[in-house]
């Protein structure tokens, strides 16, 4: 084993973690609230809004994230004849937030809708208004239900950030690829794999703790 | 006694093309205990649910202590008060469901204090004190910190009754409170309802427990196919039922009632 080489490329690849984590954090911070808002829209009584949001989640869950990345990086610029040219990292943020919000919309919608009708009726019979019922009865129970699918998305997201390497964002995967093509050696891929595994390990632990916090009752 | 608490006139309700309630008239006096019996699908639950606006009536009026929740327009169609006012009136009716519908994410005590605090803005400490008294009454003091999922069906239903009582309702509505229970757990729930009867709580009870209904009720309402076939004291129904439909129903029920 060539330790000098390994420590050299490790240092180089690790320089990408900052960008990876930025994409990760920005995506979660914006897509979760956006998903909550869209979920409420999707269960609203206003049909045009439901249809619009249905189209949104269909398009963004129904096409490859990579294609969406290309669209925001190359496509927008081509369509507007260069009037809009997003910077690579910003194109990545945009595509990821919109894409992940579509998934979260469906997760939250399903979570809210899987709460038994009897819960709404019990709350109403006690005189609770619809906002009070949502806030105090439905949402707290929905949080428990959405945690496992949220955990899956949280893991998918860290891996999906690697797609950004293709639009020149210098994150972990990009840097690993650079070492591979520059040195014609594959150790860089192994290093990247280990870094991703460390991140997913942490994410799994976080969700395990969160789920434990809700384990004291059965829905 | 003697003061009218609920008055329903010519109540109609349809689900799509299915005409479920076909002109129900009903008056309930304070302190009265009324059991509603009748075949499955006759509209018993729907009637009860119209009283506290879990279902919206199509035609007819519903009033609570002289105040109209729904009045009628010139064509007899129900016209409801504003949502907020309806909700406020309906919070004075307690409801107990067949499937308990306790809040699973809250403790027993949490279930009891939720509505008095969020709806009536009562002081938390006072509400808790009252809740503990109610739990004592239904025999579940030691379960106050348990979650509903940790209780038996009979215990859950007793908590549900206490939760409704915590709002100090003026009338209690029960929709088959023992139908989801194992036979050996029915008694403890009926016992609690009997205790309420002794305290002169006004109650409307939809039930298939004929012996219990006969014992506890001032009046029995027999529903069939969306109409009230009989509204009379228990003896008239159970001893000498005039209507062949009632006789037929009772013989079937009492057979299965061993
Ligand atoms: N939300 C609903 N949508 C459509 N149909 C309904 C709805 N609720 C009740 N029904 C129908 O209305 C009729 C009366 O139902 P209801 O629940 O009032 O009967 P019930 O007398 O309480 O019967 P059971 O003894 O089985 O509880 C039934 O045919 C039922 O299928
Ligand atoms: Mg019923």
Coordinates of C-alpha atoms and ligand atoms in Angstrom, one line a residue:
Chain A
X1 CA 0.0 0.0 0.0
X2 CA 1.1 3.5 -0.9
X3 CA 0.2 5.5 2.2
X4 CA 1.6 8.8 0.9
X5 CA -0.6 8.5 -2.2
X6 CA -3.6 7.5 -0.1
X7 CA -3.3 10.4 2.4
X8 CA -2.7 12.8 -0.5
X9 CA -5.9 11.9 -2.3
X10 CA -7.9 11.6 0.9
X11 CA -7.1 15.1 1.8
X12 CA -8.0 16.2 -1.7
X13 CA -11.3 14.3 -1.8
X14 CA -12.2 15.5 1.7
X15 CA -12.1 19.0 0.4
X16 CA -15.3 18.1 -1.4
X17 CA -17.2 17.3 1.8
X18 CA -18.0 20.9 2.5
X19 CA -19.8 21.3 -0.8
X20 CA -21.5 17.9 -0.4
X21 CA -22.8 18.9 3.0
X22 CA -23.9 22.3 1.7
X23 CA -26.0 20.7 -0.9
X24 CA -27.4 18.3 1.7
X25 CA -28.3 21.0 4.2
X26 CA -29.7 23.5 1.7
X27 CA -31.9 20.7 0.2
X28 CA -33.3 19.6 3.6
X29 CA -33.8 23.1 5.0
X30 CA -35.8 24.2 2.0
X31 CA -37.5 21.1 0.7
X32 CA -39.0 20.0 4.0
X33 CA -41.0 23.2 4.7
X34 CA -41.9 23.3 1.0
X35 CA -43.0 19.7 1.1
X36 CA -45.2 20.4 4.2
X37 CA -46.8 23.4 2.5
X38 CA -47.4 21.4 -0.8
X39 CA -48.8 18.5 1.3
X40 CA -51.5 20.8 2.7
X41 CA -52.2 22.0 -0.8
X42 CA -52.6 18.5 -2.0
X43 CA -55.2 17.7 0.7
X44 CA -57.0 21.0 0.3
X45 CA -60.5 21.2 -1.1
X46 CA -59.4 23.5 -3.9
X47 CA -59.3 21.2 -6.9
X48 CA -57.1 23.3 -9.2
X49 CA -54.4 23.5 -6.6
X50 CA -54.5 19.7 -6.1
X51 CA -54.2 19.2 -9.8
X52 CA -51.3 21.6 -10.1
X53 CA -49.5 20.0 -7.3
X54 CA -50.2 16.5 -8.7
X55 CA -48.6 17.6 -11.9
X56 CA -45.6 19.0 -10.0
X57 CA -45.0 15.8 -8.0
X58 CA -45.5 13.7 -11.1
X59 CA -43.0 15.6 -13.2
X60 CA -40.3 15.8 -10.6
X61 CA -40.7 12.3 -9.2
X62 CA -41.3 10.9 -12.7
X63 CA -38.1 12.1 -14.4
X64 CA -34.5 11.5 -13.5
X65 CA -32.9 13.9 -11.0
X66 CA -29.9 14.0 -13.4
X67 CA -32.1 15.2 -16.2
X68 CA -33.5 17.9 -13.9
X69 CA -29.9 18.9 -13.0
X70 CA -29.1 19.3 -16.6
X71 CA -32.2 21.3 -17.2
X72 CA -31.4 23.9 -14.5
X73 CA -27.7 24.0 -15.5
X74 CA -27.8 23.8 -19.3
X75 CA -31.4 23.8 -20.4
X76 CA -32.5 27.1 -18.8
X77 CA -29.6 28.9 -20.3
X78 CA -30.3 27.4 -23.8
X79 CA -34.0 28.1 -23.6
X80 CA -33.5 31.8 -22.6
X81 CA -30.6 32.2 -25.0
X82 CA -28.2 32.8 -22.2
X83 CA -30.4 35.3 -20.3
X84 CA -30.5 32.9 -17.3
X85 CA -27.3 31.0 -16.6
X86 CA -27.4 29.5 -13.1
X87 CA -24.0 28.9 -11.5
X88 CA -23.4 25.2 -11.1
X89 CA -23.8 25.0 -7.4
X90 CA -27.0 27.1 -7.5
X91 CA -28.4 24.9 -10.3
X92 CA -27.7 22.0 -8.0
X93 CA -29.5 23.6 -5.1
X94 CA -32.5 24.5 -7.3
X95 CA -32.9 21.0 -8.8
X96 CA -32.4 19.2 -5.5
X97 CA -34.8 21.4 -3.5
X98 CA -37.6 21.1 -6.1
X99 CA -37.0 17.4 -6.6
X100 CA -36.8 16.5 -2.9
X101 CA -39.8 18.8 -2.0
X102 CA -41.8 16.7 -4.5
X103 CA -40.9 13.5 -2.6
X104 CA -41.6 15.1 0.8
X105 CA -44.9 16.4 -0.4
X106 CA -46.0 12.8 -1.1
X107 CA -44.6 11.5 2.2
X108 CA -46.3 14.2 4.3
X109 CA -49.6 13.9 2.4
X110 CA -49.6 10.1 2.9
X111 CA -48.7 10.6 6.6
X112 CA -51.5 13.1 7.2
X113 CA -54.0 11.0 5.3
X114 CA -53.2 7.8 7.0
X115 CA -54.5 9.2 10.3
X116 CA -57.8 7.6 11.1
X117 CA -61.0 9.5 10.4
X118 CA -62.0 8.8 14.0
X119 CA -59.3 11.1 15.3
X120 CA -60.8 14.1 13.4
X121 CA -64.3 13.1 14.7
X122 CA -63.2 12.7 18.3
X123 CA -61.5 16.1 18.2
X124 CA -64.5 17.7 16.5
X125 CA -66.9 16.2 19.0
X126 CA -64.8 17.7 21.8
X127 CA -65.2 21.1 20.1
X128 CA -61.7 21.4 18.7
X129 CA -61.4 23.5 15.5
X130 CA -59.8 22.2 12.4
X131 CA -56.5 24.1 13.0
X132 CA -56.3 22.9 16.6
X133 CA -57.1 19.4 15.5
X134 CA -54.4 19.5 12.8
X135 CA -51.8 21.0 15.2
X136 CA -52.5 19.0 18.3
X137 CA -53.9 15.7 17.1
X138 CA -53.1 14.9 13.5
X139 CA -49.6 16.4 12.9
X140 CA -48.0 14.9 16.0
X141 CA -49.2 11.5 15.0
X142 CA -48.2 12.0 11.3
X143 CA -44.6 12.9 12.4
X144 CA -44.2 9.4 13.8
X145 CA -45.5 7.9 10.6
X146 CA -43.3 9.9 8.2
X147 CA -40.1 9.3 10.1
X148 CA -39.1 6.0 8.4
X149 CA -39.7 7.2 4.8
X150 CA -38.0 10.5 5.7
X151 CA -35.0 8.5 6.9
X152 CA -34.9 6.7 3.5
X153 CA -34.9 10.1 1.7
X154 CA -32.3 11.4 4.0
X155 CA -30.0 8.6 3.0
X156 CA -30.9 8.8 -0.7
X157 CA -30.1 12.5 -0.6
X158 CA -26.5 12.1 0.5
X159 CA -25.9 9.7 -2.3
X160 CA -27.7 11.8 -4.9
X161 CA -25.4 14.7 -4.2
X162 CA -22.8 12.7 -6.2
X163 CA -24.8 13.5 -9.3
X164 CA -23.7 17.1 -9.0
X165 CA -20.2 16.1 -10.1
X166 CA -21.5 15.9 -13.6
X167 CA -22.3 19.6 -13.8
X168 CA -18.8 20.4 -12.5
X169 CA -19.7 21.0 -8.8
X170 CA -16.5 20.1 -6.9
X171 CA -18.0 17.8 -4.3
X172 CA -16.7 14.5 -3.0
X173 CA -17.5 12.4 -6.1
X174 CA -16.1 15.0 -8.5
X175 CA -12.8 15.1 -6.6
X176 CA -12.6 11.4 -6.5
X177 CA -13.1 11.2 -10.2
X178 CA -10.4 13.8 -10.7
X179 CA -7.9 11.5 -8.9
X180 CA -9.0 8.5 -10.9
X181 CA -8.6 10.1 -14.3
X182 CA -5.5 12.1 -13.3
X183 CA -3.6 9.2 -11.7
X184 CA -5.2 6.3 -13.6
X185 CA -5.7 4.6 -10.2
X186 CA -9.0 3.6 -8.5
X187 CA -8.2 4.1 -4.8
X188 CA -10.0 7.5 -5.0
X189 CA -13.3 5.7 -5.5
X190 CA -12.7 3.6 -2.4
X191 CA -12.0 6.7 -0.3
X192 CA -15.2 8.3 -1.6
X193 CA -17.2 5.2 -0.7
X194 CA -15.8 5.3 2.8
X195 CA -16.7 8.9 3.3
X196 CA -20.3 8.3 2.0
X197 CA -20.6 5.3 4.3
X198 CA -19.6 7.5 7.3
X199 CA -22.3 10.0 6.4
X200 CA -25.0 7.4 6.0
X201 CA -24.0 5.8 9.3
X202 CA -24.6 9.1 11.0
X203 CA -27.9 9.7 9.3
X204 CA -29.1 6.2 10.2
X205 CA -28.2 6.9 13.8
X206 CA -30.0 10.2 13.9
X207 CA -33.2 8.6 12.5
X208 CA -32.9 5.7 14.9
X209 CA -32.8 8.2 17.8
X210 CA -35.7 10.2 16.3
X211 CA -37.8 7.0 15.9
X212 CA -37.0 6.0 19.5
X213 CA -38.4 9.3 20.7
X214 CA -41.8 8.3 19.2
X215 CA -41.7 4.7 20.3
X216 CA -43.6 5.2 23.5
X217 CA -47.0 4.9 21.8
X218 CA -48.6 2.9 19.1
X219 CA -50.7 4.6 16.4
Chain B
X1 CA -86.5 17.5 34.6
X2 CA -89.1 18.9 32.3
X3 CA -86.8 21.3 30.3
X4 CA -86.2 20.5 26.7
X5 CA -82.5 20.0 25.8
X6 CA -82.6 18.7 22.3
X7 CA -85.3 19.1 19.7
X8 CA -85.2 17.7 16.2
X9 CA -87.9 18.3 13.6
X10 CA -88.4 16.5 10.3
X11 CA -84.7 15.6 9.9
X12 CA -83.6 14.2 6.6
X13 CA -80.2 12.9 5.6
X14 CA -79.0 11.2 2.4
X15 CA -75.7 9.8 1.4
X16 CA -75.8 10.3 -2.3
X17 CA -78.9 8.5 -3.5
X18 CA -79.3 6.6 -0.2
X19 CA -82.0 8.2 1.9
X20 CA -80.9 7.3 5.4
X21 CA -83.0 9.5 7.7
X22 CA -86.5 10.1 6.5
X23 CA -88.1 12.8 8.6
X24 CA -87.0 12.2 12.2
X25 CA -88.7 14.0 15.1
X26 CA -87.2 13.8 18.5
X27 CA -87.4 15.7 21.8
X28 CA -85.1 15.0 24.7
X29 CA -85.7 16.4 28.1
X30 CA -83.0 17.2 30.6
X31 CA -82.2 14.1 32.7
X32 CA -83.8 11.7 30.3
X33 CA -82.1 8.5 29.2
X34 CA -83.0 7.3 25.8
X35 CA -81.9 4.2 24.1
X36 CA -82.0 3.9 20.3
X37 CA -82.4 0.4 19.0
X38 CA -83.2 -1.1 15.6
X39 CA -81.7 -3.1 12.8
X40 CA -78.3 -2.5 11.3
X41 CA -78.4 0.2 8.7
X42 CA -81.6 1.8 10.0
X43 CA -79.8 5.1 10.6
X44 CA -79.2 5.1 14.4
X45 CA -75.6 6.3 14.1
X46 CA -76.4 8.8 11.4
X47 CA -79.1 10.3 13.7
X48 CA -76.7 10.6 16.6
X49 CA -74.0 12.0 14.4
X50 CA -76.3 14.7 13.1
X51 CA -77.0 15.9 16.6
X52 CA -73.4 17.0 17.1
X53 CA -72.7 17.9 13.5
X54 CA -70.5 15.0 12.6
X55 CA -72.9 14.7 9.7
X56 CA -74.7 17.6 8.1
X57 CA -78.5 17.2 7.8
X58 CA -80.1 18.0 4.5
X59 CA -83.6 18.9 5.7
X60 CA -85.1 19.7 9.1
X61 CA -84.0 21.6 12.2
X62 CA -81.9 20.7 15.2
X63 CA -81.9 22.8 18.3
X64 CA -80.0 22.5 21.6
X65 CA -81.5 24.2 24.6
X66 CA -83.7 26.3 22.4
X67 CA -80.8 27.5 20.3
X68 CA -80.9 26.4 16.6
X69 CA -77.8 24.6 15.3
X70 CA -79.7 24.2 12.1
X71 CA -82.9 25.9 11.3
X72 CA -85.0 25.5 8.1
X73 CA -85.6 27.8 5.1
X74 CA -88.9 28.1 3.4
X75 CA -88.4 24.8 1.6
X76 CA -87.5 22.9 4.8
X77 CA -83.8 22.7 4.0
X78 CA -81.4 22.8 6.9
X79 CA -79.6 26.1 7.4
X80 CA -76.7 25.8 9.8
X81 CA -75.3 28.5 12.0
X82 CA -71.7 29.6 11.4
X83 CA -69.2 26.9 11.8
X84 CA -67.6 28.4 14.9
X85 CA -71.0 28.7 16.6
X86 CA -72.0 25.2 15.7
X87 CA -68.7 23.9 17.1
X88 CA -69.2 25.8 20.3
X89 CA -72.7 24.4 20.8
X90 CA -71.6 20.9 19.9
X91 CA -68.8 20.9 22.5
X92 CA -71.5 20.9 25.1
X93 CA -72.6 17.4 23.8
X94 CA -70.3 14.6 24.8
X95 CA -69.8 11.7 22.4
X96 CA -68.5 8.2 22.9
X97 CA -67.7 6.2 19.9
X98 CA -67.8 2.5 19.2
X99 CA -64.0 2.5 18.5
X100 CA -63.1 4.8 21.4
X101 CA -61.1 7.1 19.2
X102 CA -58.7 8.0 22.0
X103 CA -55.7 10.1 21.0
X104 CA -52.9 7.5 20.9
X105 CA -50.0 9.9 21.3
X106 CA -51.3 11.3 24.5
X107 CA -51.5 9.7 27.9
X108 CA -54.8 8.9 29.6
X109 CA -54.5 12.2 31.5
X110 CA -53.4 14.0 28.4
X111 CA -56.5 12.8 26.6
X112 CA -58.8 14.1 29.3
X113 CA -57.2 17.5 29.7
X114 CA -56.7 18.3 25.9
X115 CA -60.1 19.7 25.1
X116 CA -60.9 21.6 28.3
X117 CA -57.5 23.4 27.9
X118 CA -57.5 24.0 24.1
X119 CA -61.2 24.6 23.6
X120 CA -62.4 26.1 26.9
X121 CA -59.1 27.7 27.9
X122 CA -59.5 26.3 31.4
X123 CA -56.7 26.5 33.9
X124 CA -54.4 23.5 33.5
X125 CA -54.1 22.7 37.1
X126 CA -57.8 22.9 37.7
X127 CA -58.5 20.7 34.7
X128 CA -56.0 18.1 35.9
X129 CA -57.6 18.0 39.3
X130 CA -61.0 17.4 37.7
X131 CA -59.5 14.8 35.3
X132 CA -58.2 12.8 38.2
X133 CA -61.6 12.8 39.9
X134 CA -63.1 11.6 36.7
X135 CA -60.5 8.8 36.3
X136 CA -61.2 7.8 39.9
X137 CA -64.9 7.6 39.0
X138 CA -64.3 5.3 36.0
X139 CA -61.8 3.3 38.1
X140 CA -58.7 4.1 36.2
X141 CA -56.7 6.4 38.5
X142 CA -53.6 4.2 38.4
X143 CA -53.6 4.4 34.6
X144 CA -53.3 8.1 34.3
X145 CA -49.8 8.0 32.8
X146 CA -50.5 5.0 30.5
X147 CA -51.0 5.4 26.7
X148 CA -54.2 4.2 25.2
X149 CA -52.3 1.4 23.3
X150 CA -51.4 -0.1 26.7
X151 CA -55.0 -0.5 27.8
X152 CA -57.7 -3.1 27.3
X153 CA -60.7 -2.2 25.2
X154 CA -62.9 -1.8 28.3
X155 CA -60.4 0.5 29.9
X156 CA -60.0 2.5 26.7
X157 CA -63.8 3.0 26.5
X158 CA -63.9 4.1 30.1
X159 CA -61.2 6.6 29.4
X160 CA -63.2 7.8 26.4
X161 CA -66.2 8.4 28.6
X162 CA -64.1 10.3 31.1
X163 CA -62.6 12.4 28.3
X164 CA -66.1 13.4 27.2
X165 CA -67.1 14.1 30.8
X166 CA -64.1 16.4 31.2
X167 CA -65.8 18.9 29.0
X168 CA -68.8 19.0 31.5
X169 CA -71.3 18.1 28.7
X170 CA -75.0 18.6 29.2
X171 CA -75.8 15.5 27.4
X172 CA -73.9 12.3 26.5
X173 CA -74.3 10.5 23.2
X174 CA -73.1 6.9 23.0
X175 CA -72.8 5.1 19.7
X176 CA -72.7 1.4 20.5
X177 CA -70.2 1.9 23.3
X178 CA -69.7 -1.8 23.9
X179 CA -69.9 -3.3 20.4
X180 CA -66.2 -3.4 19.9
X181 CA -65.5 -5.1 23.2
X182 CA -64.9 -8.7 24.2
X183 CA -67.9 -10.0 26.1
X184 CA -66.1 -10.1 29.4
X185 CA -65.3 -6.3 29.2
X186 CA -68.8 -5.1 28.4
X187 CA -69.9 -5.1 32.0
X188 CA -67.4 -2.6 33.3
X189 CA -68.4 -0.1 30.6
X190 CA -72.1 -0.5 31.2
X191 CA -71.4 -0.1 34.9
X192 CA -69.9 3.4 34.3
X193 CA -73.0 4.3 32.1
X194 CA -75.3 3.2 34.9
X195 CA -73.4 5.3 37.3
X196 CA -74.0 8.3 35.1
X197 CA -77.7 7.4 35.0
X198 CA -77.8 7.6 38.8
X199 CA -76.3 11.1 38.6
X200 CA -79.2 12.1 36.2
X201 CA -77.0 12.7 33.2
X202 CA -79.0 13.1 30.1
X203 CA -78.1 10.4 27.6
X204 CA -78.9 9.0 24.2
X205 CA -77.5 5.5 23.8
X206 CA -77.4 3.6 20.6
X207 CA -77.0 0.0 21.7
X208 CA -77.6 -3.7 20.9
X209 CA -77.6 -4.6 24.6
X210 CA -81.3 -5.1 25.0
X211 CA -81.4 -6.1 28.7
X212 CA -79.3 -3.0 29.5
X213 CA -81.5 -0.7 27.4
X214 CA -84.6 -2.0 29.0
X215 CA -83.2 -1.6 32.5
X216 CA -81.7 1.9 32.1
X217 CA -83.9 3.8 29.7
X218 CA -86.8 6.2 30.3
X219 CA -87.7 5.8 26.6
X220 CA -86.8 3.5 23.8
X221 CA -86.6 4.7 20.2
X222 CA -87.0 2.0 17.7
X223 CA -85.6 3.0 14.3
X224 CA -86.3 1.1 11.1
X225 CA -85.3 2.1 7.6
X226 CA -84.7 5.8 8.5
X227 CA -87.9 6.3 10.4
X228 CA -88.8 6.2 14.1
X229 CA -91.2 3.3 14.4
X230 CA -91.7 3.6 18.1
X231 CA -90.8 6.1 20.8
X232 CA -92.2 4.9 24.1
X233 CA -91.3 3.6 27.6
X234 CA -89.4 0.3 27.7
X235 CA -92.3 -1.8 28.8
X236 CA -94.3 -0.9 25.7
X237 CA -91.4 -2.0 23.5
X238 CA -90.2 -5.1 25.4
X239 CA -93.4 -6.4 26.9
X240 CA -96.1 -5.8 24.4
X241 CA -94.5 -4.5 21.1
X242 CA -97.3 -3.6 18.8
X243 CA -95.4 -3.4 15.6
X244 CA -94.5 -6.7 13.9
X245 CA -91.1 -5.3 12.8
X246 CA -90.2 -4.6 16.4
X247 CA -91.4 -8.1 17.5
X248 CA -89.3 -9.7 14.8
X249 CA -86.2 -7.6 15.7
X250 CA -86.5 -8.3 19.4
X251 CA -87.0 -12.0 19.0
X252 CA -83.9 -12.1 16.9
X253 CA -81.9 -10.0 19.4
X254 CA -83.0 -11.8 22.5
X255 CA -82.1 -15.1 20.9
X256 CA -78.6 -14.1 20.3
X257 CA -78.5 -12.4 23.7
X258 CA -78.6 -15.9 25.4
Ligands
LIG1 N1 -70.5 8.3 5.4 C1 -71.4 7.5 4.7 N2 -71.4 7.4 3.4 C2 -72.2 6.6 2.7 N3 -73.1 5.9 3.3 C3 -73.2 5.9 4.7 C4 -72.3 6.7 5.4 N4 -72.6 6.5 6.7 C5 -73.6 5.6 6.8 N5 -74.0 5.3 5.6 C6 -75.1 4.3 5.2 O1 -76.2 4.8 5.8 C7 -77.0 3.8 6.3 C8 -77.3 4.0 7.8 O2 -76.1 3.9 8.5 P1 -76.0 4.0 10.0 O3 -74.6 3.9 10.4 O4 -76.7 5.2 10.5 O5 -76.8 2.7 10.5 P2 -76.9 2.1 12.0 O6 -78.4 2.0 12.3 O7 -76.1 2.9 12.9 O8 -76.4 0.6 11.7 P3 -75.5 -0.3 12.7 O9 -76.4 -0.9 13.7 O10 -74.9 -1.3 11.8 O11 -74.4 0.6 13.3 C9 -76.3 2.5 6.0 O12 -76.8 1.9 4.9 C10 -74.9 3.0 5.8 O13 -74.2 2.1 4.9
LIG2 MG1 -74.2 2.4 13.9

